CSV table of C-alpha atoms in Angstrom, one decimal:
chain,number,residue,atom,x,y,z
P,16,MET,CA,-20.4,13.3,-26.8
P,17,ALA,CA,-16.6,12.7,-27.2
P,18,SER,CA,-14.9,10.3,-24.9
P,19,ARG,CA,-11.7,10.8,-22.9
P,20,ALA,CA,-8.6,9.6,-24.6
P,21,SER,CA,-6.5,7.3,-22.8
P,22,ALA,CA,-2.8,8.0,-23.5
P,23,PRO,CA,-0.6,5.0,-23.7
P,24,ALA,CA,2.1,4.7,-20.8
P,25,GLY,CA,5.0,7.0,-21.1
P,26,PRO,CA,8.6,6.6,-20.4
P,27,LEU,CA,8.0,7.5,-16.7
P,28,ASP,CA,5.1,5.2,-16.2
P,29,VAL,CA,7.1,2.4,-17.7
P,30,LEU,CA,10.1,3.2,-15.4
P,31,ARG,CA,7.5,3.2,-12.2
P,32,THR,CA,6.1,0.1,-13.2
P,33,ASP,CA,9.4,-1.6,-13.4
P,34,LEU,CA,10.4,-0.2,-10.1
P,35,ALA,CA,7.4,-1.6,-8.6
P,36,GLU,CA,8.1,-4.9,-9.7
P,37,LEU,CA,11.6,-4.9,-8.6
P,38,ALA,CA,10.4,-3.9,-5.1
P,39,ARG,CA,7.9,-6.5,-5.1
P,40,LEU,CA,10.0,-9.5,-6.1
P,41,ASN,CA,12.6,-8.5,-3.7
P,42,GLY,CA,10.0,-8.3,-0.9
P,43,PHE,CA,10.1,-4.6,-0.2
P,44,SER,CA,6.9,-2.2,-0.1
P,45,GLY,CA,8.3,0.3,-2.4
P,46,GLY,CA,11.2,1.9,-4.1
P,47,PHE,CA,12.6,5.1,-5.7
P,48,TYR,CA,15.0,5.8,-8.4
P,49,MET,CA,17.1,9.0,-8.4
P,50,HIS,CA,19.4,10.5,-10.9
P,51,ILE,CA,21.3,12.9,-8.9
P,52,GLY,CA,23.4,14.5,-11.6
P,53,HIS,CA,26.5,16.2,-11.4
P,54,ARG,CA,26.6,18.7,-8.3
P,55,ARG,CA,27.6,22.3,-9.0
P,56,PRO,CA,30.7,23.7,-6.9
P,57,ILE,CA,29.5,25.2,-3.6
P,58,SER,CA,31.1,28.5,-4.7
P,59,GLU,CA,28.9,28.8,-7.6
P,60,ILE,CA,25.8,28.1,-5.4
P,61,GLN,CA,26.9,30.6,-2.7
P,62,ALA,CA,27.4,33.4,-5.0
P,63,GLU,CA,23.9,33.3,-6.3
P,64,LEU,CA,21.0,35.3,-4.6
P,65,PRO,CA,18.8,33.8,-3.7
P,66,PRO,CA,20.5,30.6,-2.8
P,67,LEU,CA,19.6,27.8,-5.5
P,68,ARG,CA,18.3,24.5,-4.3
P,69,GLN,CA,19.8,21.7,-6.3
P,70,GLU,CA,17.2,19.1,-7.3
P,71,PRO,CA,17.6,15.7,-8.7
P,72,ARG,CA,17.7,15.5,-12.4
P,73,GLN,CA,15.1,12.9,-12.1
P,74,LEU,CA,13.1,11.1,-9.3
P,75,VAL,CA,10.6,8.3,-9.9
P,76,SER,CA,9.0,6.7,-6.9
P,77,THR,CA,6.4,4.0,-6.1
P,78,GLY,CA,5.1,3.0,-2.6
P,79,GLY,CA,5.0,6.2,-0.7
P,80,LEU,CA,7.7,8.8,-1.3
P,81,ASP,CA,6.2,12.1,-2.6
P,82,GLU,CA,8.4,13.1,-5.5
P,83,THR,CA,6.9,16.7,-5.6
P,84,LEU,CA,7.4,17.5,-1.9
P,85,TYR,CA,10.9,16.2,-2.1
P,86,ARG,CA,11.6,18.5,-5.0
P,87,ARG,CA,9.9,21.4,-3.6
P,88,ARG,CA,11.5,21.2,-0.1
P,89,GLY,CA,14.9,20.9,-1.6
P,90,TYR,CA,15.6,17.7,0.3
P,91,LEU,CA,18.3,16.6,-2.0
P,92,ASP,CA,20.8,19.2,-0.2
P,93,LEU,CA,19.7,17.3,3.1
P,94,ASP,CA,19.4,13.8,2.2
P,95,PRO,CA,22.1,11.6,4.1
P,96,LEU,CA,21.0,8.6,1.7
P,97,ALA,CA,21.7,10.5,-1.4
P,98,ALA,CA,24.9,11.8,-0.3
P,99,ARG,CA,26.1,8.3,0.7
P,100,ALA,CA,24.8,6.8,-2.6
P,101,ALA,CA,26.4,9.6,-4.6
P,102,SER,CA,29.9,8.3,-3.4
P,103,GLY,CA,29.4,4.7,-3.2
P,104,PHE,CA,30.1,1.8,-5.7
P,105,THR,CA,28.5,-1.0,-3.9
P,106,PRO,CA,25.0,-1.8,-2.4
P,107,PHE,CA,24.3,-1.2,1.1
P,108,ALA,CA,21.5,-1.7,3.7
P,109,TRP,CA,20.5,1.2,5.8
P,110,THR,CA,17.8,2.4,8.6
P,111,LEU,CA,16.7,5.8,9.5
P,112,GLU,CA,18.0,5.3,12.8
P,113,GLU,CA,21.5,5.4,11.6
P,114,PHE,CA,21.2,9.2,10.8
P,115,ALA,CA,19.1,10.2,14.1
P,116,ASP,CA,22.0,12.3,15.3
P,117,ASP,CA,22.2,14.3,12.0
P,118,ALA,CA,20.5,17.4,12.8
P,119,LYS,CA,20.7,18.8,9.3
P,120,ALA,CA,18.9,15.7,8.0
P,121,ARG,CA,16.0,15.7,10.3
P,122,PRO,CA,13.5,17.5,8.1
P,123,VAL,CA,13.9,15.1,5.3
P,124,LEU,CA,14.2,12.0,7.7
P,125,ARG,CA,10.7,13.0,9.3
P,126,SER,CA,9.1,13.3,6.0
P,127,LEU,CA,10.6,9.7,4.9
P,128,ASP,CA,9.3,8.4,7.9
P,129,ALA,CA,5.9,9.7,7.4
P,130,TRP,CA,5.9,8.3,3.7
P,131,GLY,CA,6.6,4.8,5.4
P,132,VAL,CA,10.2,4.9,4.3
P,133,ARG,CA,12.0,3.5,7.3
P,134,SER,CA,14.9,1.1,6.0
P,135,GLY,CA,16.0,-0.7,3.0
P,136,VAL,CA,18.9,-1.3,0.4
P,137,ILE,CA,20.7,1.2,-2.0
P,138,ALA,CA,22.2,0.3,-5.1
P,139,PRO,CA,24.4,3.4,-6.3
P,140,ILE,CA,25.2,3.8,-9.9
P,141,GLN,CA,28.3,5.7,-11.1
P,142,ASP,CA,27.6,7.4,-14.5
P,143,TYR,CA,30.6,9.5,-15.4
P,144,ALA,CA,28.8,11.4,-18.1
P,145,GLY,CA,25.5,12.2,-16.4
P,146,GLY,CA,26.5,11.9,-12.7
P,147,PRO,CA,25.6,9.5,-9.9
P,148,ALA,CA,22.2,7.9,-9.5
P,149,PHE,CA,20.7,5.2,-7.1
P,150,VAL,CA,17.8,2.9,-6.6
P,151,THR,CA,16.4,2.3,-3.2
P,152,LEU,CA,14.1,-0.6,-2.3
P,153,PHE,CA,12.5,0.3,1.1
P,154,ARG,CA,10.3,-1.1,3.9
P,155,GLY,CA,7.9,0.5,6.6
P,156,VAL,CA,9.9,-1.3,9.2
P,157,ALA,CA,13.5,-0.8,10.5
P,158,LYS,CA,15.4,-4.0,9.2
P,159,ALA,CA,18.8,-3.5,7.7
P,160,GLU,CA,20.0,-6.5,5.9
P,161,LEU,CA,21.5,-7.4,2.5
P,162,ALA,CA,22.8,-10.7,1.5
P,163,GLU,CA,25.8,-11.0,-1.0
P,164,PRO,CA,23.9,-12.6,-4.0
P,165,ALA,CA,20.9,-10.0,-3.5
P,166,ALA,CA,23.4,-7.1,-3.6
P,167,ALA,CA,24.9,-8.3,-6.9
P,168,ALA,CA,21.5,-8.9,-8.4
P,169,LEU,CA,20.4,-5.4,-7.2
P,170,LEU,CA,23.4,-3.6,-8.6
P,171,LEU,CA,22.6,-5.0,-12.1
P,172,ALA,CA,18.9,-4.3,-11.9
P,173,ALA,CA,19.7,-0.7,-10.9
P,174,ALA,CA,22.0,-0.3,-13.8
P,175,ARG,CA,19.2,-1.5,-16.0
P,176,LEU,CA,16.8,0.9,-14.6
P,177,HIS,CA,19.2,3.9,-14.9
P,178,ALA,CA,19.8,2.8,-18.7
P,179,THR,CA,16.1,2.9,-19.3
P,180,ALA,CA,15.6,6.4,-17.7
P,181,ARG,CA,18.6,7.7,-19.6
P,182,SER,CA,17.5,6.4,-23.0
P,183,ALA,CA,13.8,7.7,-22.3
P,184,PRO,CA,13.5,11.8,-22.0
P,185,ASP,CA,12.4,13.2,-18.9
P,186,ALA,CA,9.2,15.2,-19.2
P,187,GLN,CA,9.6,16.3,-15.6
P,188,ALA,CA,13.0,17.5,-16.1
P,189,LYS,CA,11.5,20.0,-18.7
P,190,GLY,CA,8.7,21.0,-16.5
P,191,LEU,CA,6.0,19.6,-18.7
P,192,SER,CA,2.6,18.8,-17.0
P,193,GLN,CA,0.4,16.1,-17.7
P,194,ARG,CA,-2.1,18.3,-19.2
P,195,GLU,CA,0.5,19.8,-21.5
P,196,LEU,CA,1.6,16.2,-22.7
P,197,GLU,CA,-2.1,15.4,-23.3
P,198,VAL,CA,-2.7,18.5,-25.5
P,199,LEU,CA,0.5,17.9,-27.5
P,200,ARG,CA,-0.3,14.2,-28.1
P,201,LEU,CA,-3.9,15.1,-29.4
P,202,ALA,CA,-2.3,17.7,-31.7
P,203,ALA,CA,0.3,15.2,-32.9
P,204,LEU,CA,-2.7,12.8,-33.8
P,205,GLY,CA,-4.1,15.5,-36.0
P,206,HIS,CA,-6.8,16.8,-33.5
P,207,THR,CA,-8.0,20.3,-34.0
P,208,GLU,CA,-7.9,22.6,-30.7
P,209,GLN,CA,-11.9,22.1,-30.7
P,210,GLU,CA,-11.7,18.5,-30.9
P,211,ALA,CA,-8.9,18.4,-28.4
P,212,ALA,CA,-11.1,20.6,-26.0
P,213,ALA,CA,-14.0,18.3,-26.2
P,214,THR,CA,-12.0,15.2,-25.6
P,215,LEU,CA,-10.2,16.7,-22.4
P,216,ALA,CA,-13.2,18.6,-21.0
P,217,LEU,CA,-11.5,22.0,-21.5
P,218,SER,CA,-12.3,25.1,-23.2
P,219,ARG,CA,-10.6,26.0,-26.6
P,220,ARG,CA,-8.8,28.9,-24.7
P,221,GLY,CA,-7.6,26.3,-22.3
P,222,VAL,CA,-6.2,24.0,-25.0
P,223,GLN,CA,-4.4,27.0,-26.4
P,224,PHE,CA,-3.2,27.9,-23.2
P,225,HIS,CA,-1.5,24.4,-22.4
P,226,LEU,CA,-0.1,24.3,-26.0
P,227,ALA,CA,1.6,27.7,-25.5
P,228,ARG,CA,3.0,26.8,-22.2
P,229,ALA,CA,4.3,23.6,-23.7
P,230,GLY,CA,5.9,25.3,-26.5
P,231,GLU,CA,7.6,27.7,-24.1
P,232,LYS,CA,9.0,24.8,-22.1
P,233,LEU,CA,10.3,23.0,-25.2
P,234,ASP,CA,11.7,26.5,-26.6
P,235,ALA,CA,9.5,26.0,-29.7
P,236,PRO,CA,8.4,28.9,-31.9
P,237,ASN,CA,5.0,27.5,-32.8
P,238,LYS,CA,2.7,24.5,-32.1
P,239,THR,CA,3.9,22.5,-35.1
P,240,ALA,CA,7.5,22.8,-33.6
P,241,ALA,CA,6.7,22.0,-30.1
P,242,VAL,CA,4.7,18.9,-31.3
P,243,ALA,CA,7.7,17.8,-33.5
P,244,ARG,CA,10.2,18.3,-30.5
P,245,ALA,CA,8.1,16.3,-28.3
P,246,VAL,CA,7.6,13.5,-30.5
P,247,SER,CA,11.2,13.2,-31.6
P,248,ALA,CA,12.1,13.5,-28.0
P,249,GLY,CA,9.9,10.6,-27.0
P,250,LEU,CA,7.9,12.6,-24.6
P,251,ILE,CA,4.8,11.6,-26.2
P,252,ALA,CA,3.8,8.1,-27.5
P,253,LEU,CA,1.4,7.9,-30.8
């Protein structure tokens, strides 16, 4: 009986591990990295029906924040932390209590609180080409403090994380699921559809479905092209 293949860590896994280590070394319970990207003019957004929610180009978290729900609920349009980081240049400390009077922000503030994100520090990253990004390290208690030496070190660490994220393609941005990445990787390794089905405990039709979906998302005309694009983009590791 075939055993499941253990896929090597992908770019997002490496980024998440680095983020968790940065939070641990600085005494925080978790963190998240967000590449906000360039925002579209409000006139363009208002002209669309239905209204378009703007999502971060990339969001990677560790220690609590729910990336999927953050995106699904359109929190980037409501998040005061992201808004402040988008126009900032130097690290700053924050607590959720600072934004208690912001009625628009209440939905995202309640969710952050439920996820154990109550205070922390933010290092903004101003990327002229790709748009702003930031790294937040957070605690589950309200405690706003940031020493000057720590601020400089955090800014440097945030810039390095952003460089890592920008150099590694984002499977999330392309909408690829973990299962789609798995079937692409097995195809790249030369597995037949039947072998991939046995490895992943799927039917052959299931493998074909995931390959077809991956091909659509990668704008590839066939399976071979989809695999080639995934490998060349660094979405799958061999």
